[in-house]
Coordinates of C-alpha atoms and ligand atoms in Angstrom, one line a residue:
M707 CA 9.6 8.8 29.6
G708 CA 10.6 9.1 26.0
S709 CA 10.6 12.7 25.1
F710 CA 9.3 13.7 21.7
S711 CA 12.1 16.3 21.3
E712 CA 14.8 13.7 21.7
F713 CA 13.0 11.5 19.1
T714 CA 12.7 14.3 16.6
Y715 CA 16.3 15.5 17.2
T716 CA 17.4 11.9 16.3
L717 CA 15.3 11.9 13.2
D718 CA 16.7 15.2 12.1
R719 CA 20.2 13.8 12.4
V720 CA 19.0 10.8 10.4
R721 CA 17.7 13.1 7.8
E722 CA 20.9 15.1 7.6
T723 CA 23.2 12.1 7.0
S724 CA 23.1 10.4 3.7
G725 CA 24.8 7.1 4.6
K726 CA 22.4 4.2 5.3
N727 CA 24.7 2.6 7.9
E728 CA 24.9 5.9 9.8
K729 CA 21.1 6.4 9.7
V730 CA 20.7 2.9 11.2
R731 CA 23.3 3.6 13.8
L732 CA 21.7 6.8 14.9
L733 CA 18.3 5.3 15.2
S734 CA 19.4 2.1 16.9
E735 CA 21.4 4.0 19.5
Y736 CA 18.4 6.1 20.3
M737 CA 16.1 3.1 20.4
R738 CA 18.3 1.2 22.8
G739 CA 17.4 3.6 25.6
L740 CA 13.6 3.3 25.2
D741 CA 11.1 1.1 27.1
A742 CA 9.0 -1.2 25.0
E743 CA 6.0 1.1 24.7
D744 CA 8.1 4.0 23.6
A745 CA 10.1 1.8 21.2
E746 CA 6.7 0.8 19.6
L747 CA 5.8 4.5 19.1
A748 CA 9.2 5.6 17.9
A749 CA 9.4 2.9 15.3
R750 CA 5.9 3.6 14.1
F751 CA 6.3 7.3 13.9
A752 CA 9.7 7.1 12.3
T753 CA 8.1 5.3 9.3
G754 CA 5.5 8.1 9.0
R755 CA 2.6 6.3 10.6
S756 CA 0.4 7.6 13.3
S757 CA -1.5 4.5 14.2
V758 CA -1.1 0.7 14.2
K759 CA -1.5 -1.0 10.8
G760 CA -5.0 -2.5 10.5
S761 CA -6.8 0.2 12.4
A762 CA -10.0 1.3 10.7
D763 CA -9.5 4.9 10.8
E764 CA -6.5 7.1 11.0
T765 CA -6.2 10.7 12.0
Q766 CA -7.3 11.8 8.5
I767 CA -5.8 15.2 8.8
G768 CA -5.5 16.7 5.3
Y769 CA -3.3 19.5 4.0
S770 CA -6.1 22.1 4.3
T771 CA -6.6 21.3 8.0
I772 CA -3.0 21.8 8.7
M773 CA -2.8 24.9 6.7
G774 CA -5.8 26.3 8.5
V775 CA -4.3 25.6 11.9
L776 CA -1.1 27.2 10.8
E777 CA -2.8 30.3 9.6
G778 CA -4.6 30.5 12.9
L779 CA -1.4 30.1 14.9
T780 CA 0.7 32.6 13.0
G781 CA -1.7 35.1 11.6
L782 CA -0.2 34.4 8.1
S783 CA -2.6 34.2 5.2
G784 CA -3.0 31.0 3.2
R785 CA -1.1 32.7 0.4
E786 CA 1.9 33.5 2.5
V787 CA 2.0 29.9 3.8
G788 CA 1.6 28.7 0.2
R789 CA 4.7 30.7 -0.8
V790 CA 6.8 28.9 1.8
Y791 CA 5.3 25.6 0.6
V792 CA 6.5 26.1 -2.9
K793 CA 10.0 26.6 -1.6
Y794 CA 10.1 23.2 0.0
G795 CA 7.3 21.1 -1.4
D796 CA 7.1 19.6 2.0
L797 CA 4.6 20.7 4.6
G798 CA 6.6 19.6 7.5
R799 CA 9.5 21.9 6.6
V800 CA 7.1 24.7 6.0
V801 CA 5.7 24.3 9.6
E802 CA 9.3 24.2 10.9
E803 CA 10.3 27.4 9.2
I804 CA 7.2 29.3 10.2
L805 CA 7.0 28.1 13.8
S806 CA 10.7 28.4 14.5
A807 CA 10.4 32.1 13.6
K808 CA 7.4 32.5 15.8
K809 CA 8.7 30.5 18.7
E810 CA 11.0 33.0 20.3
T811 CA 8.0 34.7 21.8
T812 CA 6.2 31.6 23.1
L813 CA 6.7 30.3 26.6
F814 CA 6.2 26.7 26.3
E815 CA 5.3 24.4 29.1
E816 CA 6.6 20.9 29.8
T817 CA 8.1 19.2 26.8
L818 CA 6.0 16.6 24.9
T819 CA 6.4 12.9 25.3
L820 CA 6.0 10.2 22.7
K821 CA 3.0 8.9 24.6
E822 CA 1.3 12.2 24.7
V823 CA 1.7 12.6 21.0
A824 CA 0.2 9.1 20.5
Q825 CA -2.7 10.0 22.7
S826 CA -3.4 13.2 20.7
F827 CA -3.3 11.2 17.5
E828 CA -5.8 8.7 19.0
A829 CA -8.0 11.5 20.0
M830 CA -7.9 12.9 16.4
T831 CA -8.8 9.4 15.1
R832 CA -11.7 9.2 17.4
A833 CA -13.2 12.5 16.4
K834 CA -16.1 11.6 14.1
G835 CA -19.1 13.2 12.6
K836 CA -20.4 16.7 13.1
G837 CA -17.8 19.1 14.6
S838 CA -15.0 16.5 14.2
S839 CA -13.0 18.8 11.9
D840 CA -12.9 21.5 14.6
M841 CA -12.0 18.9 17.2
K842 CA -9.1 17.7 15.1
K843 CA -7.9 21.2 14.6
G844 CA -8.0 21.8 18.3
H845 CA -5.9 18.7 19.0
L846 CA -3.4 19.7 16.4
K847 CA -3.2 23.3 17.6
A848 CA -2.6 22.1 21.1
L849 CA 0.3 19.9 20.0
L850 CA 1.8 22.6 17.8
L851 CA 1.6 25.1 20.6
R852 CA 3.8 22.9 22.8
A853 CA 6.2 21.9 20.0
N854 CA 9.4 23.5 19.0
G855 CA 10.2 23.9 15.3
V856 CA 11.8 20.5 14.8
E857 CA 9.0 18.7 16.7
A858 CA 6.4 20.6 14.8
K859 CA 8.0 19.5 11.5
F860 CA 7.9 15.9 12.5
L861 CA 4.4 16.0 13.8
V862 CA 3.3 17.2 10.4
K863 CA 5.4 14.7 8.6
I864 CA 3.8 11.9 10.5
L865 CA 0.3 13.2 10.0
T866 CA 0.8 13.7 6.3
K867 CA 2.7 10.4 6.0
E868 CA 5.6 12.1 4.4
M869 CA 8.6 11.3 6.4
R870 CA 11.1 11.7 3.6
I871 CA 14.2 11.3 5.6
G872 CA 15.5 8.3 3.7
L873 CA 14.4 5.9 6.4
V874 CA 12.6 3.1 4.6
D875 CA 11.0 0.3 6.6
G876 CA 14.0 -2.0 5.9
L877 CA 16.4 0.4 7.7
V878 CA 14.1 0.8 10.7
E879 CA 14.0 -3.0 10.9
E880 CA 17.8 -3.0 10.8
A881 CA 17.9 -0.4 13.5
I882 CA 15.6 -2.6 15.7
A883 CA 17.8 -5.6 15.1
K884 CA 20.9 -3.7 16.1
A885 CA 19.3 -1.9 19.1
Y886 CA 18.1 -5.1 20.7
D887 CA 20.9 -7.5 19.5
T888 CA 18.7 -9.7 17.4
D889 CA 19.6 -11.2 14.0
R890 CA 18.4 -9.3 11.0
A891 CA 16.8 -12.3 9.3
S892 CA 14.5 -13.2 12.2
V893 CA 13.5 -9.5 12.5
R894 CA 12.6 -9.5 8.8
E895 CA 10.5 -12.7 9.1
T896 CA 8.7 -11.5 12.2
A897 CA 8.1 -8.1 10.6
L898 CA 6.3 -9.7 7.7
L899 CA 4.2 -11.8 10.0
L900 CA 3.3 -9.0 12.3
G901 CA 2.6 -6.4 9.7
D902 CA 3.2 -3.4 11.9
I903 CA 6.7 -2.1 12.6
G904 CA 5.7 -0.6 16.0
L905 CA 4.6 -4.0 17.3
L906 CA 7.8 -5.4 15.9
A907 CA 9.9 -2.9 17.9
K908 CA 8.0 -3.6 21.0
R909 CA 8.4 -7.4 20.8
A910 CA 12.0 -7.1 19.9
R911 CA 12.6 -4.8 22.9
L912 CA 10.9 -7.3 25.2
G913 CA 13.0 -10.1 23.7
E914 CA 9.9 -11.9 22.4
L915 CA 10.4 -12.2 18.7
S916 CA 10.6 -15.9 18.6
G917 CA 7.2 -16.1 20.3
V918 CA 5.3 -14.2 17.6
R919 CA 2.5 -16.1 16.0
L920 CA -0.4 -15.2 13.8
E921 CA -3.2 -13.6 15.8
L922 CA -6.9 -13.1 15.1
M923 CA -7.8 -9.5 14.4
R924 CA -4.3 -8.5 13.7
P925 CA -3.6 -8.5 9.9
T926 CA -0.6 -10.2 8.5
N927 CA 1.1 -9.4 5.1
F928 CA -0.3 -11.1 2.0
M929 CA 1.6 -13.7 0.1
L930 CA 2.3 -12.5 -3.5
A931 CA 2.8 -14.0 -6.9
E932 CA 5.6 -13.8 -9.3
P933 CA 4.7 -12.9 -12.9
M934 CA 5.6 -15.3 -15.7
Q935 CA 5.1 -14.6 -19.3
T936 CA 3.9 -17.9 -20.8
A937 CA 2.3 -21.2 -20.0
E938 CA 5.4 -23.0 -21.2
E939 CA 7.6 -21.0 -18.9
I940 CA 5.5 -22.0 -16.0
A941 CA 5.4 -25.7 -16.9
A942 CA 9.1 -25.7 -17.5
Y943 CA 9.9 -24.0 -14.1
F944 CA 7.8 -26.6 -12.2
E945 CA 9.2 -29.4 -14.3
G946 CA 5.8 -30.8 -15.1
R947 CA 4.8 -31.2 -11.4
P948 CA 1.0 -30.8 -10.8
L949 CA 0.0 -27.3 -9.8
D950 CA -3.2 -25.8 -8.4
G951 CA -4.5 -23.7 -11.3
E952 CA -6.8 -21.0 -10.0
Y953 CA -8.6 -18.2 -11.8
K954 CA -7.1 -14.8 -11.2
Y955 CA -10.1 -12.9 -9.8
D956 CA -10.2 -9.2 -10.4
G957 CA -11.3 -7.4 -7.3
V958 CA -10.0 -6.4 -3.9
R959 CA -7.6 -8.7 -2.1
A960 CA -9.0 -9.3 1.4
Q961 CA -8.0 -11.0 4.6
V962 CA -11.1 -11.9 6.6
H963 CA -10.6 -12.5 10.4
K964 CA -13.4 -13.9 12.5
K965 CA -13.4 -14.4 16.3
G966 CA -16.7 -15.2 17.8
E967 CA -19.2 -12.6 16.6
K968 CA -16.4 -10.2 15.6
V969 CA -15.3 -10.0 12.0
K970 CA -12.7 -7.7 10.4
I971 CA -11.7 -7.4 6.8
F972 CA -8.2 -6.1 5.9
S973 CA -7.0 -4.8 2.5
R974 CA -3.6 -5.6 0.8
R975 CA -2.2 -2.5 2.6
L976 CA -3.5 -3.9 5.8
E977 CA -6.1 -1.2 6.2
E978 CA -9.4 -2.2 7.7
I979 CA -12.2 -2.2 5.1
T980 CA -14.8 -4.1 7.1
A981 CA -17.5 -1.4 6.8
S982 CA -17.4 -1.5 3.0
F983 CA -18.6 -5.1 2.8
P984 CA -21.4 -5.9 5.2
E985 CA -22.4 -9.0 3.2
V986 CA -19.0 -10.6 3.6
V987 CA -19.2 -9.9 7.4
E988 CA -22.6 -11.6 7.5
A989 CA -21.4 -14.6 5.6
A990 CA -18.3 -14.9 7.9
R991 CA -20.5 -14.8 11.0
S992 CA -22.5 -17.8 9.6
I993 CA -19.4 -20.0 9.9
A994 CA -19.1 -21.7 13.3
Y995 CA -15.3 -21.6 13.5
D996 CA -12.8 -18.8 14.2
F997 CA -10.4 -18.2 11.3
I998 CA -8.2 -16.0 9.1
L999 CA -9.0 -16.4 5.4
D1000 CA -7.3 -15.0 2.3
G1001 CA -9.2 -14.3 -0.9
E1002 CA -10.5 -11.7 -3.3
I1003 CA -13.7 -9.7 -3.0
V1004 CA -15.2 -9.5 -6.5
P1005 CA -18.2 -7.6 -7.8
F1006 CA -20.4 -10.3 -9.1
S1007 CA -23.8 -10.7 -10.5
K1008 CA -25.8 -13.4 -12.4
G1009 CA -23.0 -15.8 -12.5
S1010 CA -20.4 -13.4 -13.9
P1011 CA -17.8 -11.0 -12.5
L1012 CA -18.6 -7.3 -13.0
P1013 CA -15.9 -4.6 -13.7
F1014 CA -13.6 -4.0 -10.8
Q1015 CA -14.1 -0.3 -10.9
L1016 CA -17.5 -0.7 -9.4
L1017 CA -15.9 -1.4 -6.0
Q1018 CA -14.3 2.0 -5.8
R1019 CA -17.4 3.7 -4.5
R1020 CA -17.9 1.0 -1.9
L1021 CA -14.4 1.3 -0.7
R1022 CA -14.6 5.0 -0.3
R1023 CA -18.0 4.8 1.2
I1024 CA -18.9 8.2 0.0
E1025 CA -22.5 9.3 -0.6
N1026 CA -25.2 6.7 -1.1
F1027 CA -23.5 3.6 0.0
E1028 CA -26.8 1.6 -0.2
A1029 CA -27.0 2.3 -4.0
A1030 CA -23.3 1.4 -4.4
M1031 CA -24.1 -1.9 -2.7
R1032 CA -27.0 -2.6 -5.0
E1033 CA -25.0 -1.7 -8.0
A1034 CA -22.0 -3.8 -7.1
P1035 CA -23.1 -7.0 -5.2
V1036 CA -20.0 -8.8 -4.1
L1037 CA -18.8 -12.4 -3.5
Y1038 CA -15.8 -13.3 -1.5
F1039 CA -13.8 -15.9 -3.4
C1040 CA -11.5 -17.4 -0.8
F1041 CA -8.4 -19.4 -1.7
D1042 CA -6.4 -19.8 1.5
I1043 CA -6.8 -20.3 5.2
L1044 CA -4.0 -19.2 7.6
L1045 CA -5.6 -19.9 11.0
L1046 CA -8.4 -22.2 12.1
D1047 CA -9.8 -22.2 15.7
G1048 CA -6.5 -21.2 17.2
E1049 CA -4.4 -23.5 15.1
D1050 CA -1.8 -21.7 12.9
L1051 CA -1.9 -23.4 9.5
H1052 CA 0.2 -21.0 7.5
Q1053 CA 3.3 -23.2 7.5
R1054 CA 1.4 -26.3 6.4
P1055 CA 1.4 -27.2 2.7
L1056 CA -1.2 -25.6 0.5
R1057 CA -3.0 -28.9 -0.2
E1058 CA -3.7 -29.3 3.6
R1059 CA -4.8 -25.7 3.8
R1060 CA -7.1 -26.0 0.8
E1061 CA -8.6 -29.1 2.4
A1062 CA -9.4 -27.2 5.6
L1063 CA -10.7 -24.3 3.6
G1064 CA -13.2 -26.6 1.8
R1065 CA -14.4 -28.0 5.1
I1066 CA -15.3 -24.7 6.7
A1067 CA -16.0 -22.1 4.1
A1068 CA -18.4 -24.0 1.9
G1069 CA -21.9 -22.6 2.1
A1070 CA -20.9 -19.2 3.3
F1071 CA -18.2 -18.2 0.8
R1072 CA -17.4 -19.2 -2.7
E1073 CA -14.1 -21.1 -2.9
A1074 CA -11.8 -20.1 -5.7
S1075 CA -12.1 -22.6 -8.5
M1076 CA -9.2 -24.9 -8.7
K1077 CA -8.0 -27.4 -11.3
K1078 CA -4.9 -29.5 -11.3
V1079 CA -2.6 -28.7 -14.2
S1080 CA 0.9 -29.8 -15.1
T1081 CA 1.7 -29.4 -18.8
G1082 CA 2.1 -26.2 -20.8
E1083 CA -1.0 -27.1 -22.8
E1084 CA -3.1 -27.6 -19.7
V1085 CA -2.0 -24.3 -18.3
E1086 CA -2.8 -22.6 -21.6
A1087 CA -6.3 -24.3 -21.9
L1088 CA -7.2 -23.2 -18.3
F1089 CA -5.9 -19.7 -19.0
R1090 CA -8.2 -19.5 -22.1
L1091 CA -11.1 -20.7 -20.1
S1092 CA -10.5 -18.1 -17.4
R1093 CA -10.5 -15.4 -20.0
T1094 CA -13.7 -16.5 -21.7
S1095 CA -15.3 -16.7 -18.3
G1096 CA -14.4 -13.1 -17.6
Y1097 CA -11.4 -13.5 -15.3
E1098 CA -8.0 -11.9 -15.6
G1099 CA -5.9 -14.9 -16.0
L1100 CA -4.5 -17.6 -13.7
V1101 CA -2.6 -17.9 -10.4
L1102 CA -0.7 -21.2 -10.3
K1103 CA 0.3 -22.5 -7.0
D1104 CA 2.7 -25.2 -5.7
P1105 CA 0.5 -27.5 -3.5
E1106 CA 3.4 -28.3 -1.3
S1107 CA 4.2 -24.7 -0.4
P1108 CA 3.7 -22.9 2.9
Y1109 CA 2.0 -19.5 3.1
T1110 CA 4.8 -17.0 3.2
P1111 CA 3.4 -13.6 4.4
G1112 CA 4.6 -10.6 2.4
K1113 CA 6.8 -12.5 0.0
R1114 CA 6.7 -12.6 -3.7
G1115 CA 8.1 -16.0 -4.5
K1116 CA 7.7 -18.6 -7.2
S1117 CA 5.4 -20.8 -5.1
W1118 CA 2.7 -18.7 -6.6
V1119 CA 3.0 -17.5 -10.2
K1120 CA 0.6 -15.4 -12.2
L1121 CA -0.2 -15.4 -15.9
K1122 CA -2.1 -12.5 -17.4
E1123 CA -3.5 -11.6 -20.8
E1124 CA -1.4 -8.6 -21.7
L1125 CA 2.2 -8.8 -22.3
D1126 CA 2.1 -7.4 -18.8
T1127 CA 0.9 -4.4 -17.0
L1128 CA 3.1 -2.1 -14.9
D1129 CA 2.2 -0.4 -11.7
V1130 CA 3.5 3.1 -11.9
V1131 CA 3.3 6.4 -10.0
I1132 CA 2.0 9.7 -11.4
V1133 CA 4.7 12.3 -11.2
G1134 CA 3.3 15.0 -13.5
A1135 CA 0.1 16.0 -15.2
E1136 CA -1.1 18.3 -18.0
L1137 CA -4.4 19.5 -19.5
G1138 CA -5.9 17.2 -22.0
H1139 CA -7.0 17.9 -25.6
G1140 CA -10.2 17.5 -27.6
K1141 CA -13.0 16.0 -25.4
R1142 CA -10.8 16.4 -22.4
A1143 CA -9.8 20.0 -23.1
G1144 CA -9.6 22.0 -19.8
K1145 CA -9.3 18.9 -17.7
I1146 CA -6.1 17.7 -16.1
S1147 CA -6.1 14.3 -17.8
D1148 CA -2.7 13.6 -19.3
Y1149 CA -0.5 11.9 -16.8
T1150 CA 3.3 11.4 -16.8
F1151 CA 4.3 8.4 -14.8
A1152 CA 7.4 6.7 -13.4
V1153 CA 8.8 3.5 -12.2
R1154 CA 11.3 3.0 -9.4
D1155 CA 15.1 2.8 -9.9
G1156 CA 16.8 2.2 -6.6
E1157 CA 15.9 5.2 -4.4
S1158 CA 14.8 7.4 -7.3
L1159 CA 11.9 7.5 -9.8
K1160 CA 12.4 7.3 -13.6
V1161 CA 9.8 8.5 -16.1
I1162 CA 8.7 5.8 -18.5
G1163 CA 5.6 7.2 -20.3
K1164 CA 2.6 9.4 -20.5
A1165 CA -1.0 8.2 -20.7
Y1166 CA -4.4 9.8 -21.1
S1167 CA -6.8 7.1 -22.1
G1168 CA -8.6 4.5 -20.0
L1169 CA -10.4 6.5 -17.3
T1170 CA -14.1 7.3 -17.1
D1171 CA -15.2 11.0 -16.9
K1172 CA -16.0 10.5 -13.3
E1173 CA -12.6 9.1 -12.6
I1174 CA -10.9 12.0 -14.4
E1175 CA -12.9 14.4 -12.2
D1176 CA -11.7 12.6 -9.1
M1177 CA -8.2 12.5 -10.3
M1178 CA -8.3 16.2 -10.9
V1179 CA -9.1 16.9 -7.3
K1180 CA -6.3 14.7 -6.1
I1181 CA -3.7 16.0 -8.5
K1182 CA -4.5 19.6 -7.6
A1183 CA -4.0 18.7 -3.9
L1184 CA -0.7 17.0 -4.7
T1185 CA 0.7 19.6 -7.1
I1186 CA 4.2 20.7 -6.0
E1187 CA 4.8 23.1 -8.8
D1188 CA 2.6 24.4 -11.6
D1189 CA 4.2 26.2 -14.5
G1190 CA 1.0 26.7 -16.4
Y1191 CA 1.6 23.8 -18.8
F1192 CA 2.9 21.1 -16.6
R1193 CA 2.2 20.3 -13.0
T1194 CA 4.9 18.4 -11.0
V1195 CA 2.9 16.1 -8.8
K1196 CA 3.9 14.5 -5.5
P1197 CA 4.4 10.8 -6.3
Q1198 CA 1.5 9.2 -4.5
L1199 CA -1.1 8.1 -7.0
V1200 CA -0.5 4.6 -8.4
I1201 CA -2.0 3.5 -11.7
E1202 CA -1.8 0.3 -13.5
V1203 CA -1.0 0.8 -17.2
A1204 CA -1.3 -1.7 -20.0
F1205 CA 0.7 -1.3 -23.2
D1206 CA 1.5 -2.9 -26.5
S1207 CA 5.2 -3.1 -26.1
I1208 CA 8.2 -1.5 -24.5
Q1209 CA 10.9 0.2 -26.6
R1210 CA 14.2 1.8 -25.8
S1211 CA 13.8 5.6 -26.0
G1212 CA 15.7 8.7 -25.2
R1213 CA 12.4 10.5 -24.5
H1214 CA 12.3 9.7 -20.9
D1215 CA 15.0 9.5 -18.2
S1216 CA 14.3 5.7 -17.7
G1217 CA 15.7 5.1 -21.2
F1218 CA 12.5 3.3 -22.1
A1219 CA 9.0 4.2 -23.3
L1220 CA 5.7 2.3 -23.3
R1221 CA 4.1 2.0 -26.6
F1222 CA 0.3 2.8 -26.6
P1223 CA 0.0 3.0 -22.8
R1224 CA -3.5 3.0 -21.4
I1225 CA -4.7 3.2 -17.9
K1226 CA -6.2 0.0 -16.8
R1227 CA -7.2 1.1 -13.4
I1228 CA -6.4 3.4 -10.5
R1229 CA -4.6 1.3 -7.9
E1230 CA -5.9 2.8 -4.7
D1231 CA -4.8 -0.4 -3.0
K1232 CA -1.2 0.4 -3.8
G1233 CA 1.3 3.0 -2.6
L1234 CA 4.6 4.3 -3.7
G1235 CA 6.3 1.3 -2.1
D1236 CA 4.4 -1.1 -4.4
I1237 CA 5.2 0.2 -7.8
D1238 CA 7.3 -1.7 -10.4
N1239 CA 11.0 -1.1 -10.8
I1240 CA 13.2 -0.7 -13.8
Q1241 CA 14.3 -4.3 -13.6
E1242 CA 10.8 -5.4 -14.3
V1243 CA 10.7 -3.1 -17.3
K1244 CA 13.9 -4.6 -18.6
K1245 CA 12.6 -8.1 -18.0
V1246 CA 9.5 -7.4 -20.1
F1247 CA 11.6 -5.6 -22.7
E1248 CA 13.9 -8.6 -23.0
S1249 CA 11.0 -11.0 -23.2
Q1250 CA 9.6 -9.3 -26.3
R1251 CA 10.1 -11.1 -29.6
V1252 CA 10.7 -7.8 -31.4
K1253 CA 12.7 -5.2 -29.7
V1254 CA 12.4 -1.7 -31.0
D1255 CA 15.1 0.8 -30.4
E1256 CA 13.4 4.1 -31.0
E1257 CA 16.5 6.2 -31.3
R1258 CA 17.9 4.0 -34.1
R1259 CA 14.8 3.9 -36.3
Ligands
LIG128 P1 -1.8 -7.6 -9.8 O1 -1.5 -6.2 -10.1 O2 -1.5 -8.6 -10.9 O3 -3.2 -7.8 -9.2 P2 -0.6 -7.6 -7.2 O4 0.8 -6.9 -7.2 O5 -1.7 -7.0 -6.6 O6 -0.8 -8.1 -8.7 P3 0.3 -10.3 -7.0 O7 0.5 -11.2 -5.8 O8 1.5 -10.0 -7.8 O9 -0.4 -9.0 -6.5 O10 -0.7 -11.0 -8.0 C1 -1.7 -11.8 -7.5 C2 -2.9 -10.9 -7.2 O11 -4.0 -11.5 -7.9 C3 -3.3 -11.0 -5.7 O12 -2.8 -9.9 -5.1 C4 -4.8 -11.0 -5.7 O13 -5.3 -9.8 -5.5 C5 -5.2 -11.5 -7.1 N1 -5.8 -12.8 -7.1 C6 -6.9 -13.1 -7.8 N2 -7.2 -14.4 -7.8 C7 -6.2 -15.0 -7.0 C8 -6.0 -16.3 -6.6 N3 -6.8 -17.3 -7.0 N4 -4.9 -16.5 -5.9 C9 -4.1 -15.5 -5.5 N5 -4.3 -14.3 -5.8 C10 -5.3 -14.0 -6.6

């Protein structure tokens, strides 16, 4: 029986060592001794997840709930707990410190097992509606009462999804490969197909990696597109071969699974979003076959797309969902099919998949428009048409290519209007000026540079008043330090920023600055792992005709 204390002891050692190889070695040696079920839980927990990817709900335990339980357990006031929090900026470590001090006097019973922890997490997830908050608190309290300081720390780290021990998914995959003597490449491939690292560990432990197939109701990772800057660049790369030119729809990427009467919709982060789109569920049910489709859910009315932002309320399903549905009717534009009646199509060429898609989806869903293009002029003309019809640009696809889950390759390339946009993470915030005085509305944001984050700019325009209000609440909750002028914010909120150009600059630690940045949208569908990196910034910088070096002007 995998003990939770042995697991957390291993993670603590992983945290303490800075070498990647050593981290992998520690975890793999630990995992080698586990049965398949415990391997599943250990891999999942080690990446800071409490439940399998694709589950509709998660434990949904917020900071305030944890703080509340902590106060109840220790008799400390919220203020006192807050003081320890400021020291670490990490709730897990706060809990460890506070509970370790208290633990001397507690007689704890039998030690926790991985399975018991998983069962408690499931119980928290199941708690719904009236009284659910108290039930969740009860489960958490019961766990913490039985946990030692280190265990408590990791319980909280998992629940807040903030593992921060330098163990990215890639390293856990390496540890799985090493623990169960499998080659790294096939572990990676299977990981992308399976979507969930826990399931990956389980299958590897059972020696069943080669048997993994796509499965209905289990989300797989989405195929992604590589950005290119111009129509000519695209035509040149494909050497004039005919491509499928599709509009780039501006909505929510969605994978729709149907099996009999059952329908599930998954987002780009493999979260279940079925309940937000009842009309898509209805339409899927009207198709006689079972399938996995890929496409984009777009707010759409009277023949034209509506602003993407309208979907936010539907996704969050906060008050008055009916009104949000009326305000933002949606269409599902499907552009790919991965599985049809038990037949796995994802490795077939796109032209065959498109043909199958046309056969089954017509009538229920709108198929993404598709036109064959091969020259730079044709790409450019279709691009203009997409813009005048209200779409974001084009996605151009090689008709001979297979569907490669989770990969950003050149079989799909995208062409957008702006020079480009960047997905960045907010790392700081300040009060605004003028109309926005008194509101936290100036955001400092960063891109990734290896393991660290580098600031590249500040933006304040682009959000609606309502969005600013929502952001304020989130930023307050994520503030690590507030010196009165500037709040340092935990890097979690991803925004997409448009800009006029990129210049070299000594203002920020990235060495670059965006000129006239504006927030295009809040990317709730993206997390810290999805933001752009400094290489992307350099690429855009190099592609500019005029390169400004701010320091030298
Ligand atoms: P972006 O920020 O440009 O939306 P992304 O990082 O979410 O990009 P990419 O794969 O880089 O994802 O770009 C393609 C995105 O465009 C898809 O994720 C999808 O949401 C959207 N999209 C819209 N129309 C299509 C289409 N016809 N084919 C593929 N993707 C499409």
